[in-house]
Structures are given as C-alpha cells and as structure tokens.
Tab-separated table of C-alpha atoms in Angstrom:
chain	number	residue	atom	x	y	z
A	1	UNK	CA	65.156	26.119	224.533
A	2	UNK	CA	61.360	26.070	226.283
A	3	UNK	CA	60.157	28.793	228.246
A	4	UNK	CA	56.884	27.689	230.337
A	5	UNK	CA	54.620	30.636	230.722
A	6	UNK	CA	51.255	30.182	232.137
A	7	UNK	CA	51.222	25.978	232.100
A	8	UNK	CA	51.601	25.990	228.725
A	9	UNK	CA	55.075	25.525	226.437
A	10	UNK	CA	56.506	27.289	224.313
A	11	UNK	CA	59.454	26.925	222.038
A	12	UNK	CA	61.791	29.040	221.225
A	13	UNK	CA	64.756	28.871	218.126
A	14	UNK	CA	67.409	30.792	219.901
A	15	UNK	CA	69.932	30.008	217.433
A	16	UNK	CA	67.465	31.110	214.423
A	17	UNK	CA	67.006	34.297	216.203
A	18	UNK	CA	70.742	34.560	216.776
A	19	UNK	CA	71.107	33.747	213.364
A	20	UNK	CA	68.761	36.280	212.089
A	21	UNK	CA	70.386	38.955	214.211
A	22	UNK	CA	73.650	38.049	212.973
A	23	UNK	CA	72.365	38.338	209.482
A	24	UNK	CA	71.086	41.533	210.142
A	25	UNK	CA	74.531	43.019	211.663
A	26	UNK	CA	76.002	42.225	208.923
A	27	UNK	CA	74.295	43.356	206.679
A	28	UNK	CA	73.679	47.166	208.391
A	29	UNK	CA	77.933	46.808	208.641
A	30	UNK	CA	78.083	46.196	205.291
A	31	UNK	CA	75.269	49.516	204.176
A	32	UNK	CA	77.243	51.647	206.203
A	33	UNK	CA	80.651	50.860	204.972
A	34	UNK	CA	79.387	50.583	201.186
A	35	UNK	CA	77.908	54.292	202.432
A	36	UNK	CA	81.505	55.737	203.448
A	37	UNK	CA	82.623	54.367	199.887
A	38	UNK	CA	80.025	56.534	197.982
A	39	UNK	CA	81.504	59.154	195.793
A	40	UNK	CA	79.187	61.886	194.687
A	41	UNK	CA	79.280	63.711	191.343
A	42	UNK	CA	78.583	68.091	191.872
A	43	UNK	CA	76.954	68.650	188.440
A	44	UNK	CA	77.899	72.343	188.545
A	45	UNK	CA	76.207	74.898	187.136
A	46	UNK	CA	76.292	73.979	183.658
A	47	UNK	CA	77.665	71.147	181.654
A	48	UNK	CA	78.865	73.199	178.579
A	49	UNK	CA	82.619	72.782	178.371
A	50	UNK	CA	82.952	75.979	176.708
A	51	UNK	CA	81.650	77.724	179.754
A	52	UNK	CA	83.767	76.062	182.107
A	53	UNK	CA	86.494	78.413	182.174
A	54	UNK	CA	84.979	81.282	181.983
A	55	UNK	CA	83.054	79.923	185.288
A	56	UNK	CA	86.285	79.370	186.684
A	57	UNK	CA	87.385	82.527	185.851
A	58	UNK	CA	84.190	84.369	187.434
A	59	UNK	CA	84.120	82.314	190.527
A	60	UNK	CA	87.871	82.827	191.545
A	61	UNK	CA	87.026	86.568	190.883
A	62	UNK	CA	84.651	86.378	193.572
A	63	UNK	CA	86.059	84.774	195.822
A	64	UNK	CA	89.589	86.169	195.675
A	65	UNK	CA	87.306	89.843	196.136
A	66	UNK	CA	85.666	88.310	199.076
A	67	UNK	CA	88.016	87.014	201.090
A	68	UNK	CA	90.432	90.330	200.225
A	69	UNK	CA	87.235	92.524	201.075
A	70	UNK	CA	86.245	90.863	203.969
A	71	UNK	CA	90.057	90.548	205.317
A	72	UNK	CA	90.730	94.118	204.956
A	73	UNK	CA	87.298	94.994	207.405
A	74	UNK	CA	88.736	91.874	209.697
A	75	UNK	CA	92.258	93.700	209.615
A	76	UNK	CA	90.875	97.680	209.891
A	77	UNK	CA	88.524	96.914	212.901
A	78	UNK	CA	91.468	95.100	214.834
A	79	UNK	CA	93.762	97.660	214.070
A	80	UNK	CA	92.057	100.754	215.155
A	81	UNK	CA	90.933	101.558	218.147
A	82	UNK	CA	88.481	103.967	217.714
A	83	UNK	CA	86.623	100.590	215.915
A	84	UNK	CA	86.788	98.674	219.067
A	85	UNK	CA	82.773	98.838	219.449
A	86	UNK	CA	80.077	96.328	219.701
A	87	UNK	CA	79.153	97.842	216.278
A	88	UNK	CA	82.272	96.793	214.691
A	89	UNK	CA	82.913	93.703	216.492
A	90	UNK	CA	80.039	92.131	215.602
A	91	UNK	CA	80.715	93.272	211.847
A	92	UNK	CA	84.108	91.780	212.326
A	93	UNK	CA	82.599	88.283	213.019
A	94	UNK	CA	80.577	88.647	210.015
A	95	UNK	CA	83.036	89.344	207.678
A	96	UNK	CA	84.944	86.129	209.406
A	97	UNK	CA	81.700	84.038	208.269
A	98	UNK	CA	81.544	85.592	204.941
A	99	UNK	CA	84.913	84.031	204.270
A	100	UNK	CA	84.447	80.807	205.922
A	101	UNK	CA	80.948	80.432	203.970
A	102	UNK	CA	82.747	81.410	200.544
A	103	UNK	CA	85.970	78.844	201.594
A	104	UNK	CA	83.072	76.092	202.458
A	105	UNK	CA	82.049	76.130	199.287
A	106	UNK	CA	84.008	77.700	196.233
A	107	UNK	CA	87.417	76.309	196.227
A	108	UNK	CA	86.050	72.800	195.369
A	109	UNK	CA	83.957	73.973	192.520
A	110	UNK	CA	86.813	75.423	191.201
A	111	UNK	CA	89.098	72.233	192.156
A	112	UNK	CA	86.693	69.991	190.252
A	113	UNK	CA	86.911	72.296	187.403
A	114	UNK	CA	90.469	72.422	186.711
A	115	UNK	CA	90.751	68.705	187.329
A	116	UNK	CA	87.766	67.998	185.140
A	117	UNK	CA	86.429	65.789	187.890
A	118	UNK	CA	83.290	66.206	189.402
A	119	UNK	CA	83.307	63.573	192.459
A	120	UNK	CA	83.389	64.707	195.856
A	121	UNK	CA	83.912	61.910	198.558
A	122	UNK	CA	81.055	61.030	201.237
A	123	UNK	CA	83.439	62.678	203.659
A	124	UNK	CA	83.844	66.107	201.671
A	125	UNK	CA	80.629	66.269	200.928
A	126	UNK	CA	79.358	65.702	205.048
A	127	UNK	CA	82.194	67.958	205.636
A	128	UNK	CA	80.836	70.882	203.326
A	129	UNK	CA	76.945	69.987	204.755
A	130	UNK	CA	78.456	70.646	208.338
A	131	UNK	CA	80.274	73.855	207.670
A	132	UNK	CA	77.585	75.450	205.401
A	133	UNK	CA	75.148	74.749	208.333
A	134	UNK	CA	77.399	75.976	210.947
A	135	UNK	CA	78.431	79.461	209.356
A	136	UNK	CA	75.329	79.532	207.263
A	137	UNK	CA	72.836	79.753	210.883
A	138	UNK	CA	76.007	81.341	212.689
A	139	UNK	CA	75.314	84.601	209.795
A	140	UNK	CA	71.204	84.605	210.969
A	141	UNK	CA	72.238	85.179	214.866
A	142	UNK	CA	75.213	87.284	213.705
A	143	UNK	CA	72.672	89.680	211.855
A	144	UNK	CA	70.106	89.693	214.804
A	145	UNK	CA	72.765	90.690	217.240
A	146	UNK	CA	73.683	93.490	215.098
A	147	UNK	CA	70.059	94.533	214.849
A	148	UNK	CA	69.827	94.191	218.287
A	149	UNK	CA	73.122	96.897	218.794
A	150	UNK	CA	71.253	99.014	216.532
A	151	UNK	CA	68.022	98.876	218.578
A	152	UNK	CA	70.074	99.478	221.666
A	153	UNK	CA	71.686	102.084	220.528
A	154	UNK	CA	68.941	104.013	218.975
A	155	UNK	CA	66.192	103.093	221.695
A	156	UNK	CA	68.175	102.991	224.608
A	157	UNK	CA	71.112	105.596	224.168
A	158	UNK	CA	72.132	106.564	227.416
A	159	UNK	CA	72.284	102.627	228.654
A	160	UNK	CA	73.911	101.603	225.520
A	161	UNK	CA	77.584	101.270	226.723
A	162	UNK	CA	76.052	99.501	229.952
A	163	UNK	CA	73.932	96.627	228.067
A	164	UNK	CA	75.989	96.084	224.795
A	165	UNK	CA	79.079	95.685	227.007
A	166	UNK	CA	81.929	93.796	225.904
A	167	UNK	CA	81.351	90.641	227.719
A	168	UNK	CA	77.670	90.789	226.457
A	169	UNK	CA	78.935	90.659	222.948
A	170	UNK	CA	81.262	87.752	223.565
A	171	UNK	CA	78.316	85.723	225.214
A	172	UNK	CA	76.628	86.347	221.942
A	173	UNK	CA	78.875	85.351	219.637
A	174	UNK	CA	79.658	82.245	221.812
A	175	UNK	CA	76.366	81.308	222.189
A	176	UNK	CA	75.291	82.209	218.244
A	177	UNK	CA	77.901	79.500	217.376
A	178	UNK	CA	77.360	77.586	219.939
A	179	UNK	CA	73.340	77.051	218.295
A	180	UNK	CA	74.784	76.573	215.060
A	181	UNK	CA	77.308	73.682	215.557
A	182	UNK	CA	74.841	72.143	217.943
A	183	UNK	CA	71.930	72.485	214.736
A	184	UNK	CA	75.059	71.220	212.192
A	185	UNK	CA	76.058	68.088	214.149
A	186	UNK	CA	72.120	67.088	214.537
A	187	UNK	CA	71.517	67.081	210.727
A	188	UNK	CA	75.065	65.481	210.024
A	189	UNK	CA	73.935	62.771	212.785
A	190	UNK	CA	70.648	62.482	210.806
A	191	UNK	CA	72.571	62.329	206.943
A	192	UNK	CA	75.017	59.054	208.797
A	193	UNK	CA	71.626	57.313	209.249
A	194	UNK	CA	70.940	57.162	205.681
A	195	UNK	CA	72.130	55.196	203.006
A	196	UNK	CA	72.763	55.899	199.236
A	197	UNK	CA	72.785	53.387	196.549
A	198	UNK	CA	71.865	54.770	193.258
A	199	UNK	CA	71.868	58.060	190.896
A	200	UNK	CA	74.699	59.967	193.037
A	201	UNK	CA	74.564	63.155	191.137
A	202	UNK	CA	74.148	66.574	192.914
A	203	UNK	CA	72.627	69.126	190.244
A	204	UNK	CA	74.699	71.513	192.576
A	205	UNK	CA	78.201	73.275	192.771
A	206	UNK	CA	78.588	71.662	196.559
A	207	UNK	CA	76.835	69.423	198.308
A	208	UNK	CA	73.891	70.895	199.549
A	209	UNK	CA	71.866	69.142	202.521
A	210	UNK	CA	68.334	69.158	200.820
A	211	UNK	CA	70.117	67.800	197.685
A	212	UNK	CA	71.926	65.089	199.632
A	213	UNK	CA	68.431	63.942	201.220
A	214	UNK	CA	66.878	63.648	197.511
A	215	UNK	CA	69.918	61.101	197.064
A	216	UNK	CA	69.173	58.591	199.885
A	217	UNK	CA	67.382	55.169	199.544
A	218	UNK	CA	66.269	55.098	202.807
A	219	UNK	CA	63.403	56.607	204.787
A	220	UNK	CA	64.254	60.438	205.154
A	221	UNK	CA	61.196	61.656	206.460
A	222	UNK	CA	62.786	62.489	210.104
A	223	UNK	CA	65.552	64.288	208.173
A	224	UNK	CA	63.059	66.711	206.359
A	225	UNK	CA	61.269	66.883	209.575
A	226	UNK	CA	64.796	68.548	211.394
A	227	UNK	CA	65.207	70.654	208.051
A	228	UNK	CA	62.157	72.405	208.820
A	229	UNK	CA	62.255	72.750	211.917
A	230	UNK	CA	66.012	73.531	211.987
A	231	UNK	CA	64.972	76.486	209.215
A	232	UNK	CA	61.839	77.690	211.728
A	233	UNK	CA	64.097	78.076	214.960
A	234	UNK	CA	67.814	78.883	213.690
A	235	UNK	CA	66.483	81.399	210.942
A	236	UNK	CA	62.938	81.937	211.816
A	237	UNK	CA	63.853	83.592	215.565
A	238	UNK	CA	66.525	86.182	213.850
A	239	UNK	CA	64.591	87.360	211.650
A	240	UNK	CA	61.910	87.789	213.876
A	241	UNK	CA	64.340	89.251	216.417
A	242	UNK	CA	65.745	91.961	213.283
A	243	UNK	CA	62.122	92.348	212.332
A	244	UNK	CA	61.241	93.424	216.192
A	245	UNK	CA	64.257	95.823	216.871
A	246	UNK	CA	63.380	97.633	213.512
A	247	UNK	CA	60.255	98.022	214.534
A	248	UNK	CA	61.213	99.388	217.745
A	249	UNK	CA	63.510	101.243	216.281
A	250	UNK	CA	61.718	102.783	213.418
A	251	UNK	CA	59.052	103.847	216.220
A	252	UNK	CA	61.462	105.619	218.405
A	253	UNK	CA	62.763	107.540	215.139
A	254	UNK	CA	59.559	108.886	213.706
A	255	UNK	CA	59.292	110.510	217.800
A	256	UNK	CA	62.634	112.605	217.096
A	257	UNK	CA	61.882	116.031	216.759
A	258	UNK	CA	64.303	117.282	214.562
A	259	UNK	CA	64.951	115.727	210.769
A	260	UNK	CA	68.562	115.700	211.198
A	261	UNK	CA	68.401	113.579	213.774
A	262	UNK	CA	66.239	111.261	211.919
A	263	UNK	CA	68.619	111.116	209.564
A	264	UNK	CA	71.360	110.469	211.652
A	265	UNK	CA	69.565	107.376	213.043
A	266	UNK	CA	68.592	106.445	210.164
A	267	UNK	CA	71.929	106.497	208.178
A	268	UNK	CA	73.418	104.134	211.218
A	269	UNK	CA	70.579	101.590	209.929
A	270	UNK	CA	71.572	101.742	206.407
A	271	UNK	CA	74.468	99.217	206.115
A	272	UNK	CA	72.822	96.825	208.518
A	273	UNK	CA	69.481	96.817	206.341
A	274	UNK	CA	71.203	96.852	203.198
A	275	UNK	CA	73.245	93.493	204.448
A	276	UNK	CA	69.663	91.731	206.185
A	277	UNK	CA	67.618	92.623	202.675
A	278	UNK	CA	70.279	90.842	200.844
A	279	UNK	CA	70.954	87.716	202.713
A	280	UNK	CA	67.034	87.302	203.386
A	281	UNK	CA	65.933	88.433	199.959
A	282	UNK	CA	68.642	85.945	198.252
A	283	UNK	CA	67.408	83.360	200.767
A	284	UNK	CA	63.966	83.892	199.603
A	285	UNK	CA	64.984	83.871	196.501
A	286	UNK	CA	65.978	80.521	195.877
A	287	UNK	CA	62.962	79.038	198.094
A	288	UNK	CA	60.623	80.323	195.247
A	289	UNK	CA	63.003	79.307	192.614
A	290	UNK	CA	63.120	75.728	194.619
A	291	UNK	CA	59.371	75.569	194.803
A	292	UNK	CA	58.188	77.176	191.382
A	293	UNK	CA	60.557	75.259	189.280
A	294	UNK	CA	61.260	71.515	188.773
A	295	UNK	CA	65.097	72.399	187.323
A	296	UNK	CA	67.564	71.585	189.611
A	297	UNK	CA	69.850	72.967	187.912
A	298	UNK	CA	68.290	76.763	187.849
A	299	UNK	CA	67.813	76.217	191.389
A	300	UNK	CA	71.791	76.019	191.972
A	301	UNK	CA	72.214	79.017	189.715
A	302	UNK	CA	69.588	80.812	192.406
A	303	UNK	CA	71.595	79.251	195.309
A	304	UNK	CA	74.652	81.202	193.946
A	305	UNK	CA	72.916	84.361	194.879
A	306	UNK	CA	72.767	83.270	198.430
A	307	UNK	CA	76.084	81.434	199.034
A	308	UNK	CA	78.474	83.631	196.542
A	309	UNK	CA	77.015	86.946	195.978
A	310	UNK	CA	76.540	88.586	199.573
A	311	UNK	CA	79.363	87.676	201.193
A	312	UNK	CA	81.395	89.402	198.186
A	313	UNK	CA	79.238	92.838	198.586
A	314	UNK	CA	78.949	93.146	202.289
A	315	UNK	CA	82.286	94.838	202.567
A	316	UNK	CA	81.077	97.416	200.125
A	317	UNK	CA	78.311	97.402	201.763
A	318	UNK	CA	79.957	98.640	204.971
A	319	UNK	CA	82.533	100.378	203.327
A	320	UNK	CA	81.892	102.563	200.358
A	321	UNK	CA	79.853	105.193	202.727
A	322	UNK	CA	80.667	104.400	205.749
A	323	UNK	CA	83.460	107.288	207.103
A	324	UNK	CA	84.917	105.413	210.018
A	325	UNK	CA	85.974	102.185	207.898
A	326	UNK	CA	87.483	104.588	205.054
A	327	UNK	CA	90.077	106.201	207.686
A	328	UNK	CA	90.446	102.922	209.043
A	329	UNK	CA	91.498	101.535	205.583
A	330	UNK	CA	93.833	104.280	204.992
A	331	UNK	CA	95.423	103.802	208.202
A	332	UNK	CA	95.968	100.111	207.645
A	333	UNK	CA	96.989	100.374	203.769
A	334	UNK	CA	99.743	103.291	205.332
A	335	UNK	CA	101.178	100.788	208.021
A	336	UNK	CA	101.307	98.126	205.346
A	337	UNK	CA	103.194	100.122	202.803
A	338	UNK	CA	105.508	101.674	205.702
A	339	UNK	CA	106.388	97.925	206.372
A	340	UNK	CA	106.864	97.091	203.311
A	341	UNK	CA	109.384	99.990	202.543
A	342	UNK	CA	110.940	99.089	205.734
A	343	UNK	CA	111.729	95.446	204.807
A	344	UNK	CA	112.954	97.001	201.212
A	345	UNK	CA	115.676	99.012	203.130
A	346	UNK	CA	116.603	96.721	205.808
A	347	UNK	CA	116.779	93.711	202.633
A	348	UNK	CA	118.001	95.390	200.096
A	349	UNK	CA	119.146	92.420	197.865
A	350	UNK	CA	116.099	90.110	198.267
C-alpha cells in the first residue's frame, strides 16, 4: 500500500503489520490462558511433617472458637431487644467479618493439610485475595464507625439518638462495604494483568496479595503503587478517624466533674480500644516483621496474629465484662435449651 504525505512516498507493509499484530494476539491469548492454568503451592507455616497435625489441630481450634464466639454475639444482639443499638449493631457486623475473614482463609489451610496437598488454583487463590481485601478494609471502617458511636455518644449525649440513627448506621455499613469491594475488585483487576511463569510457591498459609505480586514475571510496579495507596486511604482514614474521636473523646472526659462518671465513660471505651489496639497492633506487627526480616516464612507466622488471632478474642473481648451481652447470652442459651427439650417431647423416638 503507498500513502503520499507531503509529495513524497511512502510505503507501507500492511500485511507485516497485520502479521505482527496477529503474532502478538496470540501470543497475549496464549499468557493469559497459560496464567488461568497456574497452580500455586501455600508453603504453610512450617514444612515439618511432625508438626502438621498438631497445626491442624490448633487451627481448627481456632476457628471452630471463632466462628462459635462470634455466632453467639451475631445470635444475642438479634435476639434481644434491649441490644437493638447502634452500639451493638455495628458490633454485630463485626463479628459477621470476623467469621468471614477466618472462613477466607483457614478452611483451606486445613484442606491442604489433610490432603497433603499444597496447590491452590489461580482461581482460589484470586478468590481468597478478593475476600481478604473486602472483609479485611470492611473491619478498618467497621472499627471507625464504632469509634465514631463512641464519640457521639460521649461528646454529644443528648443528640446521640438523633445522629447515630438507624438509617445512619445502615448508610455506614453500606457504604464501608461498598469502599471495600470497590478497593478488592481494583487490585484483583490489577493481579489479571500479570502473568506468572516460574517459582509458584507462596511462603504463606493463603494467598496473600503482596506475596502473589513477588510471584509475577511481569512489570508490577502499578500494582505496588495501588497497594500503597489502597493501605493509605482504606486503613490510613480509620485510623485517623478512631484516632480523632478518641481524642475528642478523651478531652470531653477529663472535663467531667465527678470520677464516677469518668469511669463510666471510660469503661464504655474499653472493649472498643481493646479490639482497635489489637487489630492495629497485630497489623503493625507483621509490617515490622515484613520489613526487619528477610524470612518469609516468619513473616506468615506474624500474619497469623493478624488474620487468626483477633477475630477469635474479640468476642471475649466484648463479652467477658461486658453485663448486657452476659444476660443476652443467658437468654439465648435458655431459648435454645427450651427448644431443644421441646423437640425431645414432641419426638420422642428420634
């Protein structure tokens, strides 16, 4: 074909571009369906046999304790009206992410152990990326809201049933998970990008996005770009929000006259504090085990810390002192056991 352009000729190989293009189609088709093929290998925590099952063991301890601990709050806030407060139903929706966080992550660690197989599919392990994101960031605005409550509450007493209203609360949850999806879809847009072709083995006990990134052969710079970024904004502007209403808060209770009311405000902090210092402090936790050691391995023993350990404790957290949840608990463990007598007498020979 010629093109004339300013007097002059010019020739141009339309089929070797068409050629080259084709060449190039193919071979991106070909990347991205060798990509879906990948398996990945979850090192675990340790690659001592011995210690297998007793990691199984441990590990379906905790979780069977988190998701029984967590239920029971889930179950005692629904069931009791005198529960039915922004207080509570924002503590309901964060047991409902402890579980989904420990479900995420867990019961394939323990699937791979009893199988003896360590491979997870490039499905499972996008799939596991995607819902650690979403509950993982959904926990951060799930926290501030709470600290907000408390702020209202504390700061604002006489407004508090007017702001923290329940259609308030809704809009927060909504738009808390709302964020998070919207942050887990980017980064699982990002991962489909990339393309993995040699040493598929996560020194993890699930597939972890930073990991995963470590894996590719192609460019990932954009991707770390969005993981920092995503980490600034989605975790950076809770904390900052908890950080504000506590400060707010702790400035309103030093101006109480009397000491039992400063002790009654600050008992209401308590759980929510304990809860923040342990999901933050875990957090930071394995950041400085990340940066200060060059074992990937110790680094998923640090990550258990964060993903395992304080979903399993917040419902002691909220529970072992807190007087409200322990009526609530023996009001639901009474109606359970009255149904259960009742289907004894009315099936006697099941």
């Amino acid at each position: 074909m010629h093109l004339r352009h300013n007097t002059s000729w010019v020739d141009v190989d339309v089929s070797s571009l068409g050629t080259r293009f084709s060449i190039r189609l193919i071979n991106n088709i070909e990347s991205r369906n060798h990509t879906e093929d990948t398996e990945f290998f979850l090192l675990g925590l340790t690659g001592d046999p011995e210690l297998q099952s007793l990691i199984f063991s441990l590990f379906l301890s905790m979780y069977l304790v988190t998701i029984l601990g967590n239920l029971l709050i889930i179950l005692a806030v629904s069931s009791d009206s005198h529960l039915h407060t922004p207080m509570y139903f924002f503590l309901s929706n964060l047991s409902f992410t402890d579980i989904c966080i420990s479900t995420t992550t867990i019961p394939k660690m323990l699937l791979n152990i009893q199988a003896q197989n360590q491979g997870i599919t490039y499905t499972g392990c996008l799939t596991q990326i995607v819902f650690a994101l979403v509950f993982g960031v959904f926990e951060n605005f799930v926290l501030a809201a709470m600290a907000y409550n408390r702020y209202v509450a504390i700061c604002h007493p006489l407004m508090y049933m007017v702001i923290m209203n329940p259609r308030l609360c809704v809009l927060l949850i909504l738009l808390s998970l709302s964020l998070s999806i919207v942050d887990a879809l980017l980064h699982s847009l990002m991962v489909l990008r990339l393309s993995f072709c040699k040493d598929l083995e996560i020194p993890h006990f699930f597939c972890e996005l930073a990991q995963l990134l470590k894996l590719a052969c192609s460019d990932t710079l954009i991707n770390n770009i969005m993981v920092y970024f995503g980490t600034s904004v989605f975790a950076g502007i809770p904390l900052c929000g908890i950080i504000f209403s506590y400060t707010k808060i702790v400035s309103s209770i030093l101006k109480m006259p009397s000491v039992g009311g400063k002790y009654k405000a600050f008992s209401t902090c308590g759980f929510h504090l304990s809860v923040v210092s342990l999901f933050y402090g875990t957090g930071l936790g394995v950041y400085i085990s990340s940066a200060l050691t060059n074992s990937s391995r110790n680094t998923a023993v640090a990550s258990v810390m964060y993903f395992v350990v304080p979903q399993m404790l917040n419902p002691f957290i909220y529970s072992l002192r807190n007087r409200d949840m322990k009526v609530a608990f023996r009001k639901l463990i009474s109606k359970i056991l009255l149904a259960f007598q009742e289907s004894i007498v009315q099936f006697p020979h099941i």
